């Protein structure tokens, strides 16, 4: 499953913590299948993976 990576130094300016998240050890496939939907936009920052589907511009503006 594809995710983008946001560096911790950029987390505060994007306010990534306001989005729902789960730990990196969780199943991306399972979270998309059972909770977020197959087209969910996921961003990893540190040890958390955030669902930023409500603001797709955030996902597409991450260069990684």
mmCIF file with all atom_site columns, N, CA and C in Angstrom:
data_model
loop_
_atom_site.group_PDB
_atom_site.id
_atom_site.type_symbol
_atom_site.label_atom_id
_atom_site.label_alt_id
_atom_site.label_comp_id
_atom_site.label_asym_id
_atom_site.label_entity_id
_atom_site.label_seq_id
_atom_site.pdbx_PDB_ins_code
_atom_site.Cartn_x
_atom_site.Cartn_y
_atom_site.Cartn_z
_atom_site.occupancy
_atom_site.B_iso_or_equiv
_atom_site.pdbx_formal_charge
_atom_site.auth_seq_id
_atom_site.auth_comp_id
_atom_site.auth_asym_id
_atom_site.auth_atom_id
_atom_site.pdbx_PDB_model_num
ATOM 1   N N  . UNK A 1 1  ? 0.834   -1.176 0.000  1.00 0.00 ? 1  UNK A N  1
ATOM 2   C CA . UNK A 1 1  ? 0.000   0.000  0.000  1.00 0.00 ? 1  UNK A CA 1
ATOM 3   C C  . UNK A 1 1  ? 0.882   1.244  0.000  1.00 0.00 ? 1  UNK A C  1
ATOM 4   N N  . UNK A 1 2  ? 0.457   2.228  -0.690 1.00 0.00 ? 2  UNK A N  1
ATOM 5   C CA . UNK A 1 2  ? 1.261   3.428  -0.853 1.00 0.00 ? 2  UNK A CA 1
ATOM 6   C C  . UNK A 1 2  ? 0.900   4.491  0.187  1.00 0.00 ? 2  UNK A C  1
ATOM 7   N N  . UNK A 1 3  ? 1.926   5.036  0.808  1.00 0.00 ? 3  UNK A N  1
ATOM 8   C CA . UNK A 1 3  ? 1.759   6.190  1.696  1.00 0.00 ? 3  UNK A CA 1
ATOM 9   C C  . UNK A 1 3  ? 2.862   7.182  1.361  1.00 0.00 ? 3  UNK A C  1
ATOM 10  N N  . UNK A 1 4  ? 2.684   8.403  1.758  1.00 0.00 ? 4  UNK A N  1
ATOM 11  C CA . UNK A 1 4  ? 3.737   9.397  1.630  1.00 0.00 ? 4  UNK A CA 1
ATOM 12  C C  . UNK A 1 4  ? 4.307   9.652  3.008  1.00 0.00 ? 4  UNK A C  1
ATOM 13  N N  . UNK A 1 5  ? 5.533   10.147 3.060  1.00 0.00 ? 5  UNK A N  1
ATOM 14  C CA . UNK A 1 5  ? 6.206   10.398 4.332  1.00 0.00 ? 5  UNK A CA 1
ATOM 15  C C  . UNK A 1 5  ? 6.338   11.896 4.559  1.00 0.00 ? 5  UNK A C  1
ATOM 16  N N  . UNK A 1 6  ? 5.935   12.310 5.739  1.00 0.00 ? 6  UNK A N  1
ATOM 17  C CA . UNK A 1 6  ? 6.072   13.699 6.162  1.00 0.00 ? 6  UNK A CA 1
ATOM 18  C C  . UNK A 1 6  ? 7.088   13.715 7.289  1.00 0.00 ? 6  UNK A C  1
ATOM 19  N N  . UNK A 1 7  ? 8.129   14.511 7.145  1.00 0.00 ? 7  UNK A N  1
ATOM 20  C CA . UNK A 1 7  ? 9.151   14.580 8.183  1.00 0.00 ? 7  UNK A CA 1
ATOM 21  C C  . UNK A 1 7  ? 8.609   15.262 9.426  1.00 0.00 ? 7  UNK A C  1
ATOM 22  N N  . UNK A 1 8  ? 9.093   14.829 10.578 1.00 0.00 ? 8  UNK A N  1
ATOM 23  C CA . UNK A 1 8  ? 8.624   15.380 11.848 1.00 0.00 ? 8  UNK A CA 1
ATOM 24  C C  . UNK A 1 8  ? 8.795   16.892 11.907 1.00 0.00 ? 8  UNK A C  1
ATOM 25  N N  . UNK A 1 9  ? 9.843   17.403 11.300 1.00 0.00 ? 9  UNK A N  1
ATOM 26  C CA . UNK A 1 9  ? 10.079  18.855 11.339 1.00 0.00 ? 9  UNK A CA 1
ATOM 27  C C  . UNK A 1 9  ? 8.984   19.635 10.599 1.00 0.00 ? 9  UNK A C  1
ATOM 28  N N  . UNK A 1 10 ? 8.267   18.977 9.699  1.00 0.00 ? 10 UNK A N  1
ATOM 29  C CA . UNK A 1 10 ? 7.185   19.629 8.957  1.00 0.00 ? 10 UNK A CA 1
ATOM 30  C C  . UNK A 1 10 ? 5.804   19.361 9.559  1.00 0.00 ? 10 UNK A C  1
ATOM 31  N N  . UNK A 1 11 ? 5.738   18.512 10.556 1.00 0.00 ? 11 UNK A N  1
ATOM 32  C CA . UNK A 1 11 ? 4.451   18.109 11.131 1.00 0.00 ? 11 UNK A CA 1
ATOM 33  C C  . UNK A 1 11 ? 3.703   19.270 11.765 1.00 0.00 ? 11 UNK A C  1
ATOM 34  N N  . UNK A 1 12 ? 4.408   20.130 12.457 1.00 0.00 ? 12 UNK A N  1
ATOM 35  C CA . UNK A 1 12 ? 3.732   21.219 13.155 1.00 0.00 ? 12 UNK A CA 1
ATOM 36  C C  . UNK A 1 12 ? 3.114   22.223 12.183 1.00 0.00 ? 12 UNK A C  1
ATOM 37  N N  . UNK A 1 13 ? 3.820   22.573 11.135 1.00 0.00 ? 13 UNK A N  1
ATOM 38  C CA . UNK A 1 13 ? 3.267   23.569 10.211 1.00 0.00 ? 13 UNK A CA 1
ATOM 39  C C  . UNK A 1 13 ? 2.096   23.032 9.387  1.00 0.00 ? 13 UNK A C  1
ATOM 40  N N  . UNK A 1 14 ? 2.003   21.712 9.220  1.00 0.00 ? 14 UNK A N  1
ATOM 41  C CA . UNK A 1 14 ? 0.856   21.135 8.516  1.00 0.00 ? 14 UNK A CA 1
ATOM 42  C C  . UNK A 1 14 ? -0.264  20.743 9.472  1.00 0.00 ? 14 UNK A C  1
ATOM 43  N N  . UNK A 1 15 ? 0.009   20.784 10.773 1.00 0.00 ? 15 UNK A N  1
ATOM 44  C CA . UNK A 1 15 ? -0.953  20.397 11.812 1.00 0.00 ? 15 UNK A CA 1
ATOM 45  C C  . UNK A 1 15 ? -1.491  18.991 11.557 1.00 0.00 ? 15 UNK A C  1
ATOM 46  N N  . UNK A 1 16 ? -0.598  18.067 11.253 1.00 0.00 ? 16 UNK A N  1
ATOM 47  C CA . UNK A 1 16 ? -0.966  16.695 10.907 1.00 0.00 ? 16 UNK A CA 1
ATOM 48  C C  . UNK A 1 16 ? -1.687  15.971 12.046 1.00 0.00 ? 16 UNK A C  1
ATOM 49  N N  . UNK A 1 17 ? -1.448  16.378 13.277 1.00 0.00 ? 17 UNK A N  1
ATOM 50  C CA . UNK A 1 17 ? -2.030  15.668 14.422 1.00 0.00 ? 17 UNK A CA 1
ATOM 51  C C  . UNK A 1 17 ? -3.548  15.806 14.543 1.00 0.00 ? 17 UNK A C  1
ATOM 52  N N  . UNK A 1 18 ? -4.144  16.668 13.764 1.00 0.00 ? 18 UNK A N  1
ATOM 53  C CA . UNK A 1 18 ? -5.603  16.841 13.837 1.00 0.00 ? 18 UNK A CA 1
ATOM 54  C C  . UNK A 1 18 ? -6.351  15.764 13.062 1.00 0.00 ? 18 UNK A C  1
ATOM 55  N N  . UNK A 1 19 ? -5.636  14.945 12.298 1.00 0.00 ? 19 UNK A N  1
ATOM 56  C CA . UNK A 1 19 ? -6.254  13.886 11.508 1.00 0.00 ? 19 UNK A CA 1
ATOM 57  C C  . UNK A 1 19 ? -6.266  12.563 12.270 1.00 0.00 ? 19 UNK A C  1
ATOM 58  N N  . UNK A 1 20 ? -7.217  11.689 11.930 1.00 0.00 ? 20 UNK A N  1
ATOM 59  C CA . UNK A 1 20 ? -7.252  10.372 12.556 1.00 0.00 ? 20 UNK A CA 1
ATOM 60  C C  . UNK A 1 20 ? -5.989  9.609  12.181 1.00 0.00 ? 20 UNK A C  1
ATOM 61  N N  . UNK A 1 21 ? -5.539  8.731  13.083 1.00 0.00 ? 21 UNK A N  1
ATOM 62  C CA . UNK A 1 21 ? -4.282  8.036  12.838 1.00 0.00 ? 21 UNK A CA 1
ATOM 63  C C  . UNK A 1 21 ? -4.266  6.664  13.470 1.00 0.00 ? 21 UNK A C  1
ATOM 64  N N  . UNK A 1 22 ? -3.258  5.889  13.105 1.00 0.00 ? 22 UNK A N  1
ATOM 65  C CA . UNK A 1 22 ? -2.982  4.594  13.718 1.00 0.00 ? 22 UNK A CA 1
ATOM 66  C C  . UNK A 1 22 ? -1.477  4.374  13.700 1.00 0.00 ? 22 UNK A C  1
ATOM 67  N N  . UNK A 1 23 ? -1.001  3.445  14.513 1.00 0.00 ? 23 UNK A N  1
ATOM 68  C CA . UNK A 1 23 ? 0.435   3.193  14.651 1.00 0.00 ? 23 UNK A CA 1
ATOM 69  C C  . UNK A 1 23 ? 0.984   2.532  13.395 1.00 0.00 ? 23 UNK A C  1
ATOM 70  N N  . UNK A 1 24 ? 2.238   2.797  13.100 1.00 0.00 ? 24 UNK A N  1
ATOM 71  C CA . UNK A 1 24 ? 2.876   2.266  11.892 1.00 0.00 ? 24 UNK A CA 1
ATOM 72  C C  . UNK A 1 24 ? 2.902   0.746  11.855 1.00 0.00 ? 24 UNK A C  1
ATOM 73  N N  . UNK A 1 25 ? 2.774   0.085  13.007 1.00 0.00 ? 25 UNK A N  1
ATOM 74  C CA . UNK A 1 25 ? 2.778   -1.376 13.030 1.00 0.00 ? 25 UNK A CA 1
ATOM 75  C C  . UNK A 1 25 ? 1.428   -1.951 12.614 1.00 0.00 ? 25 UNK A C  1
ATOM 76  N N  . UNK A 1 26 ? 0.417   -1.083 12.475 1.00 0.00 ? 26 UNK A N  1
ATOM 77  C CA . UNK A 1 26 ? -0.909  -1.527 12.032 1.00 0.00 ? 26 UNK A CA 1
ATOM 78  C C  . UNK A 1 26 ? -0.917  -1.839 10.551 1.00 0.00 ? 26 UNK A C  1
ATOM 79  N N  . UNK A 1 27 ? -1.959  -2.470 10.107 1.00 0.00 ? 27 UNK A N  1
ATOM 80  C CA . UNK A 1 27 ? -2.085  -2.877 8.714  1.00 0.00 ? 27 UNK A CA 1
ATOM 81  C C  . UNK A 1 27 ? -2.708  -1.758 7.875  1.00 0.00 ? 27 UNK A C  1
ATOM 82  N N  . UNK A 1 28 ? -1.945  -1.234 6.951  1.00 0.00 ? 28 UNK A N  1
ATOM 83  C CA . UNK A 1 28 ? -2.472  -0.213 6.041  1.00 0.00 ? 28 UNK A CA 1
ATOM 84  C C  . UNK A 1 28 ? -3.591  -0.818 5.202  1.00 0.00 ? 28 UNK A C  1
ATOM 85  N N  . UNK A 1 29 ? -3.369  -2.014 4.715  1.00 0.00 ? 29 UNK A N  1
ATOM 86  C CA . UNK A 1 29 ? -4.385  -2.704 3.912  1.00 0.00 ? 29 UNK A CA 1
ATOM 87  C C  . UNK A 1 29 ? -5.687  -2.852 4.703  1.00 0.00 ? 29 UNK A C  1
ATOM 88  N N  . UNK A 1 30 ? -5.587  -3.306 5.951  1.00 0.00 ? 30 UNK A N  1
ATOM 89  C CA . UNK A 1 30 ? -6.764  -3.504 6.788  1.00 0.00 ? 30 UNK A CA 1
ATOM 90  C C  . UNK A 1 30 ? -7.486  -2.208 7.105  1.00 0.00 ? 30 UNK A C  1
ATOM 91  N N  . UNK A 1 31 ? -6.735  -1.166 7.412  1.00 0.00 ? 31 UNK A N  1
ATOM 92  C CA . UNK A 1 31 ? -7.361  0.117  7.724  1.00 0.00 ? 31 UNK A CA 1
ATOM 93  C C  . UNK A 1 31 ? -8.089  0.675  6.505  1.00 0.00 ? 31 UNK A C  1
ATOM 94  N N  . UNK A 1 32 ? -7.507  0.531  5.327  1.00 0.00 ? 32 UNK A N  1
ATOM 95  C CA . UNK A 1 32 ? -8.176  1.005  4.117  1.00 0.00 ? 32 UNK A CA 1
ATOM 96  C C  . UNK A 1 32 ? -9.407  0.164  3.815  1.00 0.00 ? 32 UNK A C  1
ATOM 97  N N  . UNK A 1 33 ? -9.287  -1.137 4.001  1.00 0.00 ? 33 UNK A N  1
ATOM 98  C CA . UNK A 1 33 ? -10.382 -2.037 3.672  1.00 0.00 ? 33 UNK A CA 1
ATOM 99  C C  . UNK A 1 33 ? -11.575 -1.874 4.619  1.00 0.00 ? 33 UNK A C  1
ATOM 100 N N  . UNK A 1 34 ? -11.307 -1.777 5.922  1.00 0.00 ? 34 UNK A N  1
ATOM 101 C CA . UNK A 1 34 ? -12.388 -1.805 6.901  1.00 0.00 ? 34 UNK A CA 1
ATOM 102 C C  . UNK A 1 34 ? -12.819 -0.447 7.443  1.00 0.00 ? 34 UNK A C  1
ATOM 103 N N  . UNK A 1 35 ? -11.963 0.580  7.356  1.00 0.00 ? 35 UNK A N  1
ATOM 104 C CA . UNK A 1 35 ? -12.292 1.848  8.000  1.00 0.00 ? 35 UNK A CA 1
ATOM 105 C C  . UNK A 1 35 ? -12.286 3.058  7.064  1.00 0.00 ? 35 UNK A C  1
ATOM 106 N N  . UNK A 1 36 ? -11.215 3.254  6.322  1.00 0.00 ? 36 UNK A N  1
ATOM 107 C CA . UNK A 1 36 ? -11.050 4.497  5.572  1.00 0.00 ? 36 UNK A CA 1
ATOM 108 C C  . UNK A 1 36 ? -11.525 4.435  4.126  1.00 0.00 ? 36 UNK A C  1
ATOM 109 N N  . UNK A 1 37 ? -11.579 3.274  3.548  1.00 0.00 ? 37 UNK A N  1
ATOM 110 C CA . UNK A 1 37 ? -11.919 3.135  2.132  1.00 0.00 ? 37 UNK A CA 1
ATOM 111 C C  . UNK A 1 37 ? -10.664 2.964  1.298  1.00 0.00 ? 37 UNK A C  1
ATOM 112 N N  . UNK A 1 38 ? -10.797 2.291  0.173  1.00 0.00 ? 38 UNK A N  1
ATOM 113 C CA . UNK A 1 38 ? -9.625  1.923  -0.630 1.00 0.00 ? 38 UNK A CA 1
ATOM 114 C C  . UNK A 1 38 ? -8.898  3.125  -1.228 1.00 0.00 ? 38 UNK A C  1
ATOM 115 N N  . UNK A 1 39 ? -9.566  4.265  -1.347 1.00 0.00 ? 39 UNK A N  1
ATOM 116 C CA . UNK A 1 39 ? -8.947  5.444  -1.944 1.00 0.00 ? 39 UNK A CA 1
ATOM 117 C C  . UNK A 1 39 ? -8.422  6.437  -0.905 1.00 0.00 ? 39 UNK A C  1
ATOM 118 N N  . UNK A 1 40 ? -8.303  5.996  0.336  1.00 0.00 ? 40 UNK A N  1
ATOM 119 C CA . UNK A 1 40 ? -7.840  6.881  1.410  1.00 0.00 ? 40 UNK A CA 1
ATOM 120 C C  . UNK A 1 40 ? -6.418  7.367  1.126  1.00 0.00 ? 40 UNK A C  1
ATOM 121 N N  . UNK A 1 41 ? -6.144  8.594  1.497  1.00 0.00 ? 41 UNK A N  1
ATOM 122 C CA . UNK A 1 41 ? -4.825  9.198  1.324  1.00 0.00 ? 41 UNK A CA 1
ATOM 123 C C  . UNK A 1 41 ? -4.120  9.152  2.686  1.00 0.00 ? 41 UNK A C  1
ATOM 124 N N  . UNK A 1 42 ? -3.059  8.366  2.770  1.00 0.00 ? 42 UNK A N  1
ATOM 125 C CA . UNK A 1 42 ? -2.380  8.148  4.038  1.00 0.00 ? 42 UNK A CA 1
ATOM 126 C C  . UNK A 1 42 ? -0.975  8.744  4.032  1.00 0.00 ? 42 UNK A C  1
ATOM 127 N N  . UNK A 1 43 ? -0.623  9.366  5.157  1.00 0.00 ? 43 UNK A N  1
ATOM 128 C CA . UNK A 1 43 ? 0.679   10.012 5.316  1.00 0.00 ? 43 UNK A CA 1
ATOM 129 C C  . UNK A 1 43 ? 1.320   9.485  6.591  1.00 0.00 ? 43 UNK A C  1
ATOM 130 N N  . UNK A 1 44 ? 2.564   9.024  6.473  1.00 0.00 ? 44 UNK A N  1
ATOM 131 C CA . UNK A 1 44 ? 3.293   8.571  7.650  1.00 0.00 ? 44 UNK A CA 1
ATOM 132 C C  . UNK A 1 44 ? 4.153   9.712  8.183  1.00 0.00 ? 44 UNK A C  1
ATOM 133 N N  . UNK A 1 45 ? 4.072   9.917  9.497  1.00 0.00 ? 45 UNK A N  1
ATOM 134 C CA . UNK A 1 45 ? 4.893   10.917 10.168 1.00 0.00 ? 45 UNK A CA 1
ATOM 135 C C  . UNK A 1 45 ? 5.335   10.312 11.486 1.00 0.00 ? 45 UNK A C  1
ATOM 136 N N  . UNK A 1 46 ? 6.627   10.068 11.620 1.00 0.00 ? 46 UNK A N  1
ATOM 137 C CA . UNK A 1 46 ? 7.131   9.420  12.819 1.00 0.00 ? 46 UNK A CA 1
ATOM 138 C C  . UNK A 1 46 ? 6.593   8.003  12.910 1.00 0.00 ? 46 UNK A C  1
ATOM 139 N N  . UNK A 1 47 ? 6.001   7.654  14.036 1.00 0.00 ? 47 UNK A N  1
ATOM 140 C CA . UNK A 1 47 ? 5.487   6.299  14.229 1.00 0.00 ? 47 UNK A CA 1
ATOM 141 C C  . UNK A 1 47 ? 3.983   6.204  13.983 1.00 0.00 ? 47 UNK A C  1
ATOM 142 N N  . UNK A 1 48 ? 3.387   7.239  13.414 1.00 0.00 ? 48 UNK A N  1
ATOM 143 C CA . UNK A 1 48 ? 1.951   7.248  13.157 1.00 0.00 ? 48 UNK A CA 1
ATOM 144 C C  . UNK A 1 48 ? 1.665   7.378  11.665 1.00 0.00 ? 48 UNK A C  1
ATOM 145 N N  . UNK A 1 49 ? 0.525   6.838  11.252 1.00 0.00 ? 49 UNK A N  1
ATOM 146 C CA . UNK A 1 49 ? 0.046   6.987  9.879  1.00 0.00 ? 49 UNK A CA 1
ATOM 147 C C  . UNK A 1 49 ? -1.286  7.716  9.965  1.00 0.00 ? 49 UNK A C  1
ATOM 148 N N  . UNK A 1 50 ? -1.397  8.824  9.249  1.00 0.00 ? 50 UNK A N  1
ATOM 149 C CA . UNK A 1 50 ? -2.552  9.709  9.326  1.00 0.00 ? 50 UNK A CA 1
ATOM 150 C C  . UNK A 1 50 ? -3.389  9.623  8.054  1.00 0.00 ? 50 UNK A C  1
ATOM 151 N N  . UNK A 1 51 ? -4.694  9.676  8.214  1.00 0.00 ? 51 UNK A N  1
ATOM 152 C CA . UNK A 1 51 ? -5.617  9.703  7.092  1.00 0.00 ? 51 UNK A CA 1
ATOM 153 C C  . UNK A 1 51 ? -5.930  11.162 6.773  1.00 0.00 ? 51 UNK A C  1
ATOM 154 N N  . UNK A 1 52 ? -5.404  11.663 5.672  1.00 0.00 ? 52 UNK A N  1
ATOM 155 C CA . UNK A 1 52 ? -5.599  13.069 5.299  1.00 0.00 ? 52 UNK A CA 1
ATOM 156 C C  . UNK A 1 52 ? -6.575  13.217 4.126  1.00 0.00 ? 52 UNK A C  1
ATOM 157 N N  . UNK A 1 53 ? -7.438  12.246 3.954  1.00 0.00 ? 53 UNK A N  1
ATOM 158 C CA . UNK A 1 53 ? -8.382  12.256 2.827  1.00 0.00 ? 53 UNK A CA 1
ATOM 159 C C  . UNK A 1 53 ? -9.284  13.482 2.814  1.00 0.00 ? 53 UNK A C  1
ATOM 160 N N  . UNK A 1 54 ? -9.571  14.042 3.966  1.00 0.00 ? 54 UNK A N  1
ATOM 161 C CA . UNK A 1 54 ? -10.435 15.222 4.012  1.00 0.00 ? 54 UNK A CA 1
ATOM 162 C C  . UNK A 1 54 ? -9.753  16.475 3.472  1.00 0.00 ? 54 UNK A C  1
ATOM 163 N N  . UNK A 1 55 ? -8.425  16.439 3.351  1.00 0.00 ? 55 UNK A N  1
ATOM 164 C CA . UNK A 1 55 ? -7.667  17.550 2.769  1.00 0.00 ? 55 UNK A CA 1
ATOM 165 C C  . UNK A 1 55 ? -6.636  17.001 1.780  1.00 0.00 ? 55 UNK A C  1
ATOM 166 N N  . UNK A 1 56 ? -7.089  16.582 0.604  1.00 0.00 ? 56 UNK A N  1
ATOM 167 C CA . UNK A 1 56 ? -6.182  15.945 -0.365 1.00 0.00 ? 56 UNK A CA 1
ATOM 168 C C  . UNK A 1 56 ? -5.007  16.821 -0.786 1.00 0.00 ? 56 UNK A C  1
ATOM 169 N N  . UNK A 1 57 ? -5.171  18.150 -0.721 1.00 0.00 ? 57 UNK A N  1
ATOM 170 C CA . UNK A 1 57 ? -4.061  19.027 -1.116 1.00 0.00 ? 57 UNK A CA 1
ATOM 171 C C  . UNK A 1 57 ? -2.844  18.810 -0.224 1.00 0.00 ? 57 UNK A C  1
ATOM 172 N N  . UNK A 1 58 ? -3.056  18.454 1.013  1.00 0.00 ? 58 UNK A N  1
ATOM 173 C CA . UNK A 1 58 ? -1.950  18.156 1.924  1.00 0.00 ? 58 UNK A CA 1
ATOM 174 C C  . UNK A 1 58 ? -1.166  16.948 1.414  1.00 0.00 ? 58 UNK A C  1
ATOM 175 N N  . UNK A 1 59 ? -1.873  15.906 1.033  1.00 0.00 ? 59 UNK A N  1
ATOM 176 C CA . UNK A 1 59 ? -1.243  14.688 0.507  1.00 0.00 ? 59 UNK A CA 1
ATOM 177 C C  . UNK A 1 59 ? -0.459  14.986 -0.772 1.00 0.00 ? 59 UNK A C  1
ATOM 178 N N  . UNK A 1 60 ? -1.067  15.698 -1.691 1.00 0.00 ? 60 UNK A N  1
ATOM 179 C CA . UNK A 1 60 ? -0.434  15.944 -2.989 1.00 0.00 ? 60 UNK A CA 1
ATOM 180 C C  . UNK A 1 60 ? 0.690   16.975 -2.923 1.00 0.00 ? 60 UNK A C  1
ATOM 181 N N  . UNK A 1 61 ? 0.744   17.784 -1.874 1.00 0.00 ? 61 UNK A N  1
ATOM 182 C CA . UNK A 1 61 ? 1.825   18.767 -1.745 1.00 0.00 ? 61 UNK A CA 1
ATOM 183 C C  . UNK A 1 61 ? 3.064   18.209 -1.052 1.00 0.00 ? 61 UNK A C  1
ATOM 184 N N  . UNK A 1 62 ? 2.995   16.987 -0.551 1.00 0.00 ? 62 UNK A N  1
ATOM 185 C CA . UNK A 1 62 ? 4.166   16.350 0.052  1.00 0.00 ? 62 UNK A CA 1
ATOM 186 C C  . UNK A 1 62 ? 5.021   15.801 -1.084 1.00 0.00 ? 62 UNK A C  1
ATOM 187 N N  . UNK A 1 63 ? 6.266   16.159 -1.097 1.00 0.00 ? 63 UNK A N  1
ATOM 188 C CA . UNK A 1 63 ? 7.147   15.820 -2.215 1.00 0.00 ? 63 UNK A CA 1
ATOM 189 C C  . UNK A 1 63 ? 7.625   14.369 -2.200 1.00 0.00 ? 63 UNK A C  1
ATOM 190 N N  . UNK A 1 64 ? 7.416   13.629 -1.133 1.00 0.00 ? 64 UNK A N  1
ATOM 191 C CA . UNK A 1 64 ? 8.004   12.286 -1.019 1.00 0.00 ? 64 UNK A CA 1
ATOM 192 C C  . UNK A 1 64 ? 6.998   11.237 -1.361 1.00 0.00 ? 64 UNK A C  1
#
